[in-house]
Amino acid sequence: MTEMSGADMVVQALVDLGVDTVFGYPGGAVLPIYDALFNHPTIKHVLVRHEQAATHAAEGYSRSTGKPGVVLVTSGPGATNAVTGITDALLDSIPMIVLTGQVPTNLIGTDAFQECDTVGITRHCTKHNYLVMDPDRLGAIMHEAFYIATHGRPGPVVIDIPKNVQVATGKYRVPEKIEHQSYRPQVEPDADAIAAAIDMIAAAERPIFYTGGGVINAGPDASAALRQLVSLTGAPVTSTLMGLGAFPSDDPKWLGMLGMHGTYESNMAMNRADLIIAVGARFDDRVTGRLDAFSPDSKKIHIDIDRSSINKIVPVDLAIVGDAGRALDALTAAWQDKGHKPRDLGEWWRRIDGWRATRCLDFPEKKDAAADIMPQRAVKALFDATRGRDPIITTEVGQHQMWAAQHFGFSAPNRWLTSGGLGTMGYGFPAAVGAQIAHPGRLVICIAGEASLQMNIQEMGTVSQYRLPVKIFILNNEWMGMVRQWQELTYESRYSNSYSDSLPDFVKLAAAYGWTGLRIDTLGELEAGIQAMIDTPGPVIVDCRVAKLANCFPMIPSGAAHTDMILQPNDITGTMDDEAKALV
Amino acid sequence: MKIKTEAGERHVLAVTVDNEAGILAKITGLFSARGYNIESLTVADISADHALSRITIVTSGPPAVIDQIIAQLDRLVPVHQVTDLTDHGAHVEREIALVKVAGTGDKRIEALRMADVFRAKVVDTTLTSFIFEITGTSDKVDRFIALMRECGLVEVGRTGVVAIGRGAEAL
Ligand SMILES: Cc1ncc(C[n+]2csc(CCOP(=O)(O)OP(=O)(O)O)c2C)c(N)n1
Ligand SMILES: [Mg+2]
């Protein structure tokens, strides 16, 4: 127990908690902490260009390493700028600590300069938050906050620290046992439930694993456990957008992503299954489609660390509360103990192969060198060119995100960083910055839309400053393509404000920031262009011009059932009833 | 297009929480953010060291929603325990109201007579008014207030429901 300033305590706690990187932006209310960080020997501070980017960079850092991301911002506008990323982390269950400066305690509530009610504003977009009024409590709160952010279902925790609390001295205590006095998420699955699950799996004729981001959050061991259980049971696997990478995409048991832009085979298999084993997935509306038609004939097992996710949307037959990895391990052990052999699922697989035969991800394209590049082709080419390099892929939000999810294959977790729950345009580029900071030697590529990229494009400066070799690959269709697609589907192609007008010249922009800028216009240039991007050291922006009006299929229109997929563009009518229009 | 709502049943929840700043905002915010009903909410510090508060919430919703409300409350970091007293077995519910009635003559006499029937206490009086204190279930308090409307009711303050399970065991 040592006497030190609040600011020193913050930094000491970060050191004690093993933090090596902080993403932030200074301001009046955090100057004491910035001073304590000055020339710090072990903590690297990454200066972003906008606080929202600090939060997404921290998410990228976290998602690619499994460690919590740390953010440091000032009071008022610094804190409010961070809110989008905090909410993003809440919805995607990313462990994150956000340290915000606050006006001194004697000025709180007086509308002081750069005062905002940070704990009030972030109360419902954090897992937990604190306003620290007493420097003696600061050390314990820092440790507790890390515990809360990383235990149970992970999420963002805000610690709001008034400036006088940073300056005043207090006693820094590392709690003997770092935990929260009452928050004890259930990690170990119930043994009876595991046994019941095994009986259900062993008896199923048409089982399917439906996995989500929880498997990624549970760490690489959980992905390994999933692979083992799948190989023991012989059942097919589908996953949510957030779960990609937990199961290898080149495995024959992989059906592809499910849901609104998922594959025909995974959605049909979910619909016709007699048993769904949901692992760390939460039956999101993008996944279920029309609820009363969702997998009508199946029993459902739901494994989740968050009890409130169970029965929230879809009632299940068997709930297993606990860590996804532990539950998968327990299932594997129980399967082996009981001496189960995989059932003959031949009939089930024959039906699945029938659905696969629709080749739902195929797309029409011209093959000559001067042809327009289909965006799907660009993603496939990027995947082919980077195979064996184990790249980390981030995306922005829109059609390009879905095409990346459909056509880029992943064989390991923590390589796919995307904003799933909140769907935040502006996530992908800063997330790539965070991932690259954590993995300096790796190939990190942001697959971007030209509209989304502009939401945090100022981070080009951050990349230049830290000499990060981030690659941005823009699928430039000159449209907010996803919005245009919905307008075609629902509003008879009245393209209200969805055209990306007045785009910058991305190649010149690259030059302005000291990056390399490349442009790809035709199919004939695609492979060489991608290779040039990979071979060019340092940051590269690729303005890859793609077919402007391509749409993303397959698609389950909002309010439709899994069995009502639109497979081809000509299935579109351009109108929709009000019930469907009212869905997001 | 019409927006549909589902009918629900009334449940009384007892929630034990850390007695920290902002906890009430956290709980009520959860209800408003997720569109749950609050019919009444009471809160007070209940432990010797002032570390814990007990919140009694009366809410209503279909069974699946009640189940979600409990799960959502339970996952909040400062929440220690959530009990659905309605499902838990028999429990006692009480509410206190202070009811001010003004008037003279027959109405005044009638008010006093009814207060007696309801076992309401007179806690303040002037020549032209009474304040009654009534304790009971919300139903009883409702009925008393309805009668007082006929007898010169001018003001009401109610505490909302507190509730506790019957028998020797604690939650
Ligand atoms: C911050 C934010 N604002 C608005 C939206 C709604 N939105 C979803 S996709 C999209 C268009 C994205 O355009 P672009 O980045 O060019 O991607 P494309 O769909 O063309 O691939 C919009 C506006 C959003 N997801 N996030
Ligand atoms: Mg676009």
mmCIF file of N, CA, C and O and ligand atoms in Angstrom, chain A residues 397-400 448-452 474-482 498 500 546 548, ligand 2:
data_model
loop_
_atom_site.group_PDB
_atom_site.id
_atom_site.type_symbol
_atom_site.label_atom_id
_atom_site.label_comp_id
_atom_site.label_asym_id
_atom_site.label_seq_id
_atom_site.Cartn_x
_atom_site.Cartn_y
_atom_site.Cartn_z
ATOM 1 N N VAL A 397 -19.320 -1.460 -42.528
ATOM 2 C CA VAL A 397 -20.674 -2.015 -42.492
ATOM 3 C C VAL A 397 -21.397 -1.739 -43.801
ATOM 4 O O VAL A 397 -21.379 -0.608 -44.298
ATOM 5 N N GLY A 398 -21.993 -2.786 -44.344
ATOM 6 C CA GLY A 398 -22.732 -2.628 -45.595
ATOM 7 C C GLY A 398 -22.629 -3.889 -46.418
ATOM 8 O O GLY A 398 -22.333 -4.971 -45.893
ATOM 9 N N GLN A 399 -22.858 -3.750 -47.716
ATOM 10 C CA GLN A 399 -22.786 -4.915 -48.597
ATOM 11 C C GLN A 399 -21.402 -5.551 -48.547
ATOM 12 O O GLN A 399 -21.265 -6.777 -48.512
ATOM 13 N N HIS A 400 -20.373 -4.712 -48.572
ATOM 14 C CA HIS A 400 -19.003 -5.247 -48.597
ATOM 15 C C HIS A 400 -18.740 -6.146 -47.383
ATOM 16 O O HIS A 400 -18.025 -7.126 -47.464
ATOM 17 N N ALA A 448 -13.409 -2.300 -46.895
ATOM 18 C CA ALA A 448 -14.237 -1.127 -46.587
ATOM 19 C C ALA A 448 -15.206 -0.806 -47.711
ATOM 20 O O ALA A 448 -15.007 -1.190 -48.861
ATOM 21 N N GLY A 449 -16.272 -0.096 -47.353
ATOM 22 C CA GLY A 449 -17.108 0.568 -48.345
ATOM 23 C C GLY A 449 -16.659 2.016 -48.416
ATOM 24 O O GLY A 449 -16.162 2.556 -47.426
ATOM 25 N N GLU A 450 -16.842 2.622 -49.576
ATOM 26 C CA GLU A 450 -16.353 4.006 -49.715
ATOM 27 C C GLU A 450 -17.106 4.958 -48.793
ATOM 28 O O GLU A 450 -16.548 5.969 -48.362
ATOM 29 N N ALA A 451 -18.349 4.630 -48.448
ATOM 30 C CA ALA A 451 -19.105 5.517 -47.557
ATOM 31 C C ALA A 451 -18.676 5.317 -46.103
ATOM 32 O O ALA A 451 -18.349 6.279 -45.408
ATOM 33 N N SER A 452 -18.630 4.092 -45.660
ATOM 34 C CA SER A 452 -18.250 3.817 -44.268
ATOM 35 C C SER A 452 -16.861 4.353 -43.949
ATOM 36 O O SER A 452 -16.629 4.900 -42.865
ATOM 37 N N ILE A 474 -10.890 -0.876 -50.505
ATOM 38 C CA ILE A 474 -12.239 -0.318 -50.657
ATOM 39 C C ILE A 474 -12.967 -1.021 -51.796
ATOM 40 O O ILE A 474 -12.470 -1.053 -52.923
ATOM 41 N N LEU A 475 -14.123 -1.574 -51.490
ATOM 42 C CA LEU A 475 -15.005 -2.044 -52.567
ATOM 43 C C LEU A 475 -15.851 -0.827 -52.934
ATOM 44 O O LEU A 475 -16.904 -0.586 -52.347
ATOM 45 N N ASN A 476 -15.337 -0.046 -53.879
ATOM 46 C CA ASN A 476 -15.946 1.248 -54.173
ATOM 47 C C ASN A 476 -17.030 1.085 -55.229
ATOM 48 O O ASN A 476 -16.748 0.945 -56.411
ATOM 49 N N ASN A 477 -18.283 1.106 -54.767
ATOM 50 C CA ASN A 477 -19.412 1.009 -55.697
ATOM 51 C C ASN A 477 -20.128 2.347 -55.859
ATOM 52 O O ASN A 477 -21.210 2.428 -56.425
ATOM 53 N N GLU A 478 -19.536 3.383 -55.284
ATOM 54 C CA GLU A 478 -20.107 4.741 -55.351
ATOM 55 C C GLU A 478 -21.520 4.832 -54.774
ATOM 56 O O GLU A 478 -22.255 5.770 -55.066
ATOM 57 N N TRP A 479 -21.899 3.881 -53.992
ATOM 58 C CA TRP A 479 -23.216 3.908 -53.354
ATOM 59 C C TRP A 479 -23.094 3.439 -51.913
ATOM 60 O O TRP A 479 -22.224 2.632 -51.596
ATOM 61 N N MET A 480 -23.990 3.920 -51.097
ATOM 62 C CA MET A 480 -24.235 3.231 -49.844
ATOM 63 C C MET A 480 -25.027 2.003 -50.264
ATOM 64 O O MET A 480 -26.263 1.973 -50.227
ATOM 65 N N GLY A 481 -24.283 1.020 -50.716
ATOM 66 C CA GLY A 481 -24.891 -0.083 -51.442
ATOM 67 C C GLY A 481 -26.000 -0.780 -50.681
ATOM 68 O O GLY A 481 -27.041 -1.132 -51.249
ATOM 69 N N MET A 482 -25.787 -0.972 -49.388
ATOM 70 C CA MET A 482 -26.795 -1.699 -48.619
ATOM 71 C C MET A 482 -28.092 -0.896 -48.528
ATOM 72 O O MET A 482 -29.188 -1.454 -48.574
ATOM 73 N N SER A 498 -28.817 7.979 -51.086
ATOM 74 C CA SER A 498 -27.923 6.838 -50.894
ATOM 75 C C SER A 498 -26.750 6.833 -51.876
ATOM 76 O O SER A 498 -25.952 5.898 -51.877
ATOM 77 N N SER A 500 -23.144 7.944 -53.099
ATOM 78 C CA SER A 500 -21.921 8.495 -52.501
ATOM 79 C C SER A 500 -21.370 9.584 -53.412
ATOM 80 O O SER A 500 -20.457 9.349 -54.202
ATOM 81 N N VAL A 546 -15.761 -1.352 -58.220
ATOM 82 C CA VAL A 546 -16.524 -2.577 -58.474
ATOM 83 C C VAL A 546 -17.853 -2.223 -59.156
ATOM 84 O O VAL A 546 -18.248 -1.048 -59.199
ATOM 85 N N LYS A 548 -21.300 -1.196 -59.893
ATOM 86 C CA LYS A 548 -21.967 -0.250 -58.997
ATOM 87 C C LYS A 548 -23.278 -0.756 -58.450
ATOM 88 O O LYS A 548 -23.686 -0.378 -57.359
HETATM 89 MG MG MG C 2 -20.437 1.597 -51.134
#
